[in-house]
Amino acid sequence: MMLVVTYDVDTTNASGQKRLRKVAKICERYGMRVQNSVFEVLFDAAQLVVLKHELEKIIDTEQDSVRFYRLGNSYERRIETMGKRPRVEAGGALIF
Amino acid sequence: MMLVVTYDVDTTNASGQKRLRKVAKICERYGMRVQNSVFEVLFDAAQLVVLKHELEKIIDTEQDSVRFYRLGNSYERRIETMGKRPRVEAGGALIF
């Protein structure tokens, strides 16, 4: 299934930048960074548990916001883009 | 139907900040800003056409990226959050 992860963090301070880098590193292991703080992840239920557990350890729950949007299996029809595109669209390089 | 709009723009320059403000203003007319550059919008087909048309006039298609994720009607079960939450969750203050 496709999951979209959006991460809102204050990157004007060094610790926020560091957390964003860590979150990106984890999400990129599971999927692709399509915008600076938006990740499209193909996952199964077990991977989602691991992903959330890893993110919980990194984020500052008082300051940061993470939102998860489940697009399901037929996700292609749910995604549209405008403007600059990432180098590789999801479903291309995303192999698990 | 619920649409998630994510907007990636370089806010380190003034013109990028201005475009983000304009995009936020439009999206907030249709829905709610849940993160700095993520908006959850309840829309019908006609509103979506207008929204896209308005965004096309603002964004820099060479530099900015907009992604639209259609969550459909039963969107509550597709959304999960972690960390800081927006003051009003979608479905609360969103009335059209």
PDB file of C-alpha atoms in Angstrom:
ATOM      1  CA  MET A   1       0.000   0.000   0.000  1.00  0.00           C
ATOM      2  CA  MET A   2       1.055   3.563  -0.565  1.00  0.00           C
ATOM      3  CA  LEU A   3       1.544   5.860   2.386  1.00  0.00           C
ATOM      4  CA  VAL A   4       2.275   9.566   2.123  1.00  0.00           C
ATOM      5  CA  VAL A   5       4.281  10.941   5.035  1.00  0.00           C
ATOM      6  CA  THR A   6       4.422  14.708   5.522  1.00  0.00           C
ATOM      7  CA  TYR A   7       6.781  16.126   8.132  1.00  0.00           C
ATOM      8  CA  ASP A   8       6.545  19.661   9.449  1.00  0.00           C
ATOM      9  CA  VAL A   9       9.555  20.804  11.403  1.00  0.00           C
ATOM     10  CA  ASP A  10      11.128  24.183  12.085  1.00  0.00           C
ATOM     11  CA  THR A  11      14.251  24.081   9.917  1.00  0.00           C
ATOM     12  CA  THR A  12      15.385  27.554  10.945  1.00  0.00           C
ATOM     13  CA  ASN A  13      17.233  25.963  13.832  1.00  0.00           C
ATOM     14  CA  ALA A  14      19.990  23.355  13.619  1.00  0.00           C
ATOM     15  CA  SER A  15      18.198  20.716  15.688  1.00  0.00           C
ATOM     16  CA  GLY A  16      15.145  20.934  13.394  1.00  0.00           C
ATOM     17  CA  GLN A  17      17.350  20.519  10.336  1.00  0.00           C
ATOM     18  CA  LYS A  18      18.993  17.517  11.962  1.00  0.00           C
ATOM     19  CA  ARG A  19      15.626  15.882  12.718  1.00  0.00           C
ATOM     20  CA  LEU A  20      14.484  16.464   9.126  1.00  0.00           C
ATOM     21  CA  ARG A  21      17.651  14.797   7.843  1.00  0.00           C
ATOM     22  CA  LYS A  22      17.070  11.802  10.115  1.00  0.00           C
ATOM     23  CA  VAL A  23      13.398  11.500   9.141  1.00  0.00           C
ATOM     24  CA  ALA A  24      14.358  11.742   5.459  1.00  0.00           C
ATOM     25  CA  LYS A  25      16.956   9.015   5.894  1.00  0.00           C
ATOM     26  CA  ILE A  26      14.395   6.652   7.406  1.00  0.00           C
ATOM     27  CA  CYS A  27      11.611   7.427   4.943  1.00  0.00           C
ATOM     28  CA  GLU A  28      13.963   7.076   1.985  1.00  0.00           C
ATOM     29  CA  ARG A  29      14.725   3.562   3.170  1.00  0.00           C
ATOM     30  CA  TYR A  30      11.034   2.747   2.758  1.00  0.00           C
ATOM     31  CA  GLY A  31      10.223   4.930  -0.227  1.00  0.00           C
ATOM     32  CA  MET A  32      10.967   8.169  -2.008  1.00  0.00           C
ATOM     33  CA  ARG A  33      11.313  11.830  -1.095  1.00  0.00           C
ATOM     34  CA  VAL A  34       9.009  13.635  -3.520  1.00  0.00           C
ATOM     35  CA  GLN A  35       9.229  17.043  -1.867  1.00  0.00           C
ATOM     36  CA  ASN A  36      11.516  18.468   0.813  1.00  0.00           C
ATOM     37  CA  SER A  37       9.317  17.109   3.612  1.00  0.00           C
ATOM     38  CA  VAL A  38       6.946  14.776   1.755  1.00  0.00           C
ATOM     39  CA  PHE A  39       7.690  11.083   1.280  1.00  0.00           C
ATOM     40  CA  GLU A  40       5.792   8.437  -0.679  1.00  0.00           C
ATOM     41  CA  VAL A  41       6.314   5.057   0.881  1.00  0.00           C
ATOM     42  CA  LEU A  42       5.228   1.592  -0.270  1.00  0.00           C
ATOM     43  CA  PHE A  43       4.705  -0.534   2.794  1.00  0.00           C
ATOM     44  CA  ASP A  44       3.063  -3.528   4.358  1.00  0.00           C
ATOM     45  CA  ALA A  45       1.571  -3.561   7.863  1.00  0.00           C
ATOM     46  CA  ALA A  46       4.762  -4.780   9.544  1.00  0.00           C
ATOM     47  CA  GLN A  47       6.902  -2.139   7.837  1.00  0.00           C
ATOM     48  CA  LEU A  48       4.481   0.570   8.921  1.00  0.00           C
ATOM     49  CA  VAL A  49       4.859  -0.413  12.563  1.00  0.00           C
ATOM     50  CA  VAL A  50       8.642  -0.258  12.258  1.00  0.00           C
ATOM     51  CA  LEU A  51       8.518   3.062  10.386  1.00  0.00           C
ATOM     52  CA  LYS A  52       6.315   4.690  13.015  1.00  0.00           C
ATOM     53  CA  HIS A  53       8.439   3.352  15.827  1.00  0.00           C
ATOM     54  CA  GLU A  54      11.568   4.791  14.227  1.00  0.00           C
ATOM     55  CA  LEU A  55       9.939   8.165  13.613  1.00  0.00           C
ATOM     56  CA  GLU A  56       8.646   8.347  17.195  1.00  0.00           C
ATOM     57  CA  LYS A  57      12.205   8.101  18.442  1.00  0.00           C
ATOM     58  CA  ILE A  58      13.338  11.063  16.320  1.00  0.00           C
ATOM     59  CA  ILE A  59      10.637  13.690  16.252  1.00  0.00           C
ATOM     60  CA  ASP A  60      10.013  16.326  18.896  1.00  0.00           C
ATOM     61  CA  THR A  61       6.336  15.727  19.639  1.00  0.00           C
ATOM     62  CA  GLU A  62       5.935  19.209  21.124  1.00  0.00           C
ATOM     63  CA  GLN A  63       7.250  20.999  18.063  1.00  0.00           C
ATOM     64  CA  ASP A  64       7.036  18.726  15.036  1.00  0.00           C
ATOM     65  CA  SER A  65       4.050  17.350  13.170  1.00  0.00           C
ATOM     66  CA  VAL A  66       3.935  14.173  11.123  1.00  0.00           C
ATOM     67  CA  ARG A  67       0.881  13.235   9.097  1.00  0.00           C
ATOM     68  CA  PHE A  68       0.294   9.883   7.410  1.00  0.00           C
ATOM     69  CA  TYR A  69      -2.104   9.531   4.471  1.00  0.00           C
ATOM     70  CA  ARG A  70      -2.952   6.008   3.371  1.00  0.00           C
ATOM     71  CA  LEU A  71      -3.598   5.938  -0.371  1.00  0.00           C
ATOM     72  CA  GLY A  72      -4.125   2.175  -0.540  1.00  0.00           C
ATOM     73  CA  ASN A  73      -3.154  -0.098  -3.399  1.00  0.00           C
ATOM     74  CA  SER A  74      -4.638   1.737  -6.365  1.00  0.00           C
ATOM     75  CA  TYR A  75      -2.706   4.855  -5.501  1.00  0.00           C
ATOM     76  CA  GLU A  76      -1.695   5.975  -9.004  1.00  0.00           C
ATOM     77  CA  ARG A  77      -5.145   7.390  -9.702  1.00  0.00           C
ATOM     78  CA  ARG A  78      -5.057   9.303  -6.425  1.00  0.00           C
ATOM     79  CA  ILE A  79      -1.903  11.300  -7.190  1.00  0.00           C
ATOM     80  CA  GLU A  80      -1.604  14.348  -9.414  1.00  0.00           C
ATOM     81  CA  THR A  81       1.267  16.775  -9.734  1.00  0.00           C
ATOM     82  CA  MET A  82       1.874  20.334 -10.863  1.00  0.00           C
ATOM     83  CA  GLY A  83       5.193  22.077 -11.482  1.00  0.00           C
ATOM     84  CA  LYS A  84       8.599  20.560 -10.834  1.00  0.00           C
ATOM     85  CA  ARG A  85       8.622  16.775 -10.484  1.00  0.00           C
ATOM     86  CA  PRO A  86      10.979  14.594  -8.473  1.00  0.00           C
ATOM     87  CA  ARG A  87      13.597  12.785 -10.511  1.00  0.00           C
ATOM     88  CA  VAL A  88      11.933   9.420 -10.074  1.00  0.00           C
ATOM     89  CA  GLU A  89       8.183   9.018  -9.651  1.00  0.00           C
ATOM     90  CA  ALA A  90       6.918   6.564  -7.073  1.00  0.00           C
ATOM     91  CA  GLY A  91       6.261   3.118  -8.462  1.00  0.00           C
ATOM     92  CA  GLY A  92       9.373   3.471 -10.597  1.00  0.00           C
ATOM     93  CA  ALA A  93      12.346   3.000  -8.341  1.00  0.00           C
ATOM     94  CA  LEU A  94      10.304   1.851  -5.407  1.00  0.00           C
ATOM     95  CA  ILE A  95      10.877  -1.840  -5.096  1.00  0.00           C
ATOM     96  CA  PHE A  96      10.450  -3.768  -1.846  1.00  0.00           C
TER      97      PHE A  96
ATOM     98  CA  MET B   1     -14.035  14.415  -1.281  1.00  0.00           C
ATOM     99  CA  MET B   2     -10.855  15.082   0.618  1.00  0.00           C
ATOM    100  CA  LEU B   3      -7.811  16.327  -1.235  1.00  0.00           C
ATOM    101  CA  VAL B   4      -4.393  16.788   0.326  1.00  0.00           C
ATOM    102  CA  VAL B   5      -2.313  19.513  -1.316  1.00  0.00           C
ATOM    103  CA  THR B   6       1.412  19.624  -0.585  1.00  0.00           C
ATOM    104  CA  TYR B   7       3.412  22.594  -1.819  1.00  0.00           C
ATOM    105  CA  ASP B   8       7.196  22.581  -2.031  1.00  0.00           C
ATOM    106  CA  VAL B   9       8.732  25.998  -2.560  1.00  0.00           C
ATOM    107  CA  ASP B  10      12.077  27.550  -1.710  1.00  0.00           C
ATOM    108  CA  THR B  11      11.184  29.893   1.156  1.00  0.00           C
ATOM    109  CA  THR B  12      14.746  31.110   1.614  1.00  0.00           C
ATOM    110  CA  ASN B  13      14.011  33.828  -0.930  1.00  0.00           C
ATOM    111  CA  ALA B  14      11.319  36.503  -0.684  1.00  0.00           C
ATOM    112  CA  SER B  15       9.505  35.524  -3.881  1.00  0.00           C
ATOM    113  CA  GLY B  16       9.176  31.933  -2.666  1.00  0.00           C
ATOM    114  CA  GLN B  17       7.759  33.122   0.648  1.00  0.00           C
ATOM    115  CA  LYS B  18       5.299  35.314  -1.231  1.00  0.00           C
ATOM    116  CA  ARG B  19       4.140  32.415  -3.416  1.00  0.00           C
ATOM    117  CA  LEU B  20       3.677  30.210  -0.325  1.00  0.00           C
ATOM    118  CA  ARG B  21       1.553  32.934   1.300  1.00  0.00           C
ATOM    119  CA  LYS B  22      -0.587  33.181  -1.839  1.00  0.00           C
ATOM    120  CA  VAL B  23      -0.992  29.406  -2.143  1.00  0.00           C
ATOM    121  CA  ALA B  24      -1.914  29.204   1.557  1.00  0.00           C
ATOM    122  CA  LYS B  25      -4.506  31.945   1.124  1.00  0.00           C
ATOM    123  CA  ILE B  26      -6.184  30.064  -1.726  1.00  0.00           C
ATOM    124  CA  CYS B  27      -6.041  26.635  -0.091  1.00  0.00           C
ATOM    125  CA  GLU B  28      -7.374  27.998   3.203  1.00  0.00           C
ATOM    126  CA  ARG B  29     -10.413  29.251   1.310  1.00  0.00           C
ATOM    127  CA  TYR B  30     -11.142  25.637   0.342  1.00  0.00           C
ATOM    128  CA  GLY B  31      -9.909  23.883   3.454  1.00  0.00           C
ATOM    129  CA  MET B  32      -7.379  23.919   6.254  1.00  0.00           C
ATOM    130  CA  ARG B  33      -3.641  24.342   6.628  1.00  0.00           C
ATOM    131  CA  VAL B  34      -2.512  21.339   8.662  1.00  0.00           C
ATOM    132  CA  GLN B  35       1.204  21.893   8.250  1.00  0.00           C
ATOM    133  CA  ASN B  36       3.255  24.808   6.931  1.00  0.00           C
ATOM    134  CA  SER B  37       2.900  23.612   3.341  1.00  0.00           C
ATOM    135  CA  VAL B  38       0.233  20.898   3.606  1.00  0.00           C
ATOM    136  CA  PHE B  39      -3.462  21.620   3.168  1.00  0.00           C
ATOM    137  CA  GLU B  40      -6.467  19.360   3.583  1.00  0.00           C
ATOM    138  CA  VAL B  41      -9.266  20.459   1.320  1.00  0.00           C
ATOM    139  CA  LEU B  42     -12.847  19.238   1.015  1.00  0.00           C
ATOM    140  CA  PHE B  43     -13.949  19.761  -2.558  1.00  0.00           C
ATOM    141  CA  ASP B  44     -16.257  18.785  -5.362  1.00  0.00           C
ATOM    142  CA  ALA B  45     -15.170  18.413  -8.991  1.00  0.00           C
ATOM    143  CA  ALA B  46     -15.991  22.013  -9.926  1.00  0.00           C
ATOM    144  CA  GLN B  47     -14.073  23.425  -6.951  1.00  0.00           C
ATOM    145  CA  LEU B  48     -11.048  21.314  -7.839  1.00  0.00           C
ATOM    146  CA  VAL B  49     -10.936  22.798 -11.342  1.00  0.00           C
ATOM    147  CA  VAL B  50     -11.047  26.320  -9.891  1.00  0.00           C
ATOM    148  CA  LEU B  51      -8.431  25.496  -7.242  1.00  0.00           C
ATOM    149  CA  LYS B  52      -5.994  24.101  -9.796  1.00  0.00           C
ATOM    150  CA  HIS B  53      -6.544  27.035 -12.114  1.00  0.00           C
ATOM    151  CA  GLU B  54      -5.787  29.467  -9.301  1.00  0.00           C
ATOM    152  CA  LEU B  55      -2.671  27.585  -8.222  1.00  0.00           C
ATOM    153  CA  GLU B  56      -1.381  27.411 -11.796  1.00  0.00           C
ATOM    154  CA  LYS B  57      -1.399  31.186 -11.947  1.00  0.00           C
ATOM    155  CA  ILE B  58       0.731  31.509  -8.804  1.00  0.00           C
ATOM    156  CA  ILE B  59       3.339  28.785  -8.760  1.00  0.00           C
ATOM    157  CA  ASP B  60       6.674  28.854 -10.552  1.00  0.00           C
ATOM    158  CA  THR B  61       6.485  25.598 -12.508  1.00  0.00           C
ATOM    159  CA  GLU B  62      10.281  25.507 -12.936  1.00  0.00           C
ATOM    160  CA  GLN B  63      11.016  25.775  -9.223  1.00  0.00           C
ATOM    161  CA  ASP B  64       7.947  24.763  -7.227  1.00  0.00           C
ATOM    162  CA  SER B  65       6.231  21.427  -6.831  1.00  0.00           C
ATOM    163  CA  VAL B  66       2.589  20.850  -5.966  1.00  0.00           C
ATOM    164  CA  ARG B  67       1.228  17.372  -5.317  1.00  0.00           C
ATOM    165  CA  PHE B  68      -2.426  16.458  -4.963  1.00  0.00           C
ATOM    166  CA  TYR B  69      -3.519  13.316  -3.116  1.00  0.00           C
ATOM    167  CA  ARG B  70      -7.163  12.332  -3.411  1.00  0.00           C
ATOM    168  CA  LEU B  71      -8.313  10.604  -0.252  1.00  0.00           C
ATOM    169  CA  GLY B  72     -11.932  10.221  -1.374  1.00  0.00           C
ATOM    170  CA  ASN B  73     -14.986  10.402   0.829  1.00  0.00           C
ATOM    171  CA  SER B  74     -14.059   8.005   3.622  1.00  0.00           C
ATOM    172  CA  TYR B  75     -10.934   9.986   4.346  1.00  0.00           C
ATOM    173  CA  GLU B  76     -10.939   9.833   8.167  1.00  0.00           C
ATOM    174  CA  ARG B  77      -9.656   6.263   8.188  1.00  0.00           C
ATOM    175  CA  ARG B  78      -6.838   7.249   5.812  1.00  0.00           C
ATOM    176  CA  ILE B  79      -5.327   9.933   8.045  1.00  0.00           C
ATOM    177  CA  GLU B  80      -3.096   9.439  11.067  1.00  0.00           C
ATOM    178  CA  THR B  81      -0.999  11.957  12.932  1.00  0.00           C
ATOM    179  CA  MET B  82       2.012  12.044  15.204  1.00  0.00           C
ATOM    180  CA  GLY B  83       3.337  14.950  17.266  1.00  0.00           C
ATOM    181  CA  LYS B  84       1.925  18.456  17.233  1.00  0.00           C
ATOM    182  CA  ARG B  85      -1.577  18.761  15.822  1.00  0.00           C
ATOM    183  CA  PRO B  86      -3.187  21.680  14.048  1.00  0.00           C
ATOM    184  CA  ARG B  87      -5.614  23.654  16.171  1.00  0.00           C
ATOM    185  CA  VAL B  88      -8.638  22.350  14.266  1.00  0.00           C
ATOM    186  CA  GLU B  89      -8.707  18.929  12.650  1.00  0.00           C
ATOM    187  CA  ALA B  90     -10.218  18.579   9.190  1.00  0.00           C
ATOM    188  CA  GLY B  91     -13.888  17.771   9.231  1.00  0.00           C
ATOM    189  CA  GLY B  92     -14.311  20.078  12.212  1.00  0.00           C
ATOM    190  CA  ALA B  93     -14.189  23.643  10.977  1.00  0.00           C
ATOM    191  CA  LEU B  94     -14.331  22.671   7.330  1.00  0.00           C
ATOM    192  CA  ILE B  95     -17.761  23.601   6.136  1.00  0.00           C
ATOM    193  CA  PHE B  96     -18.649  24.248   2.495  1.00  0.00           C
TER     194      PHE B  96
END
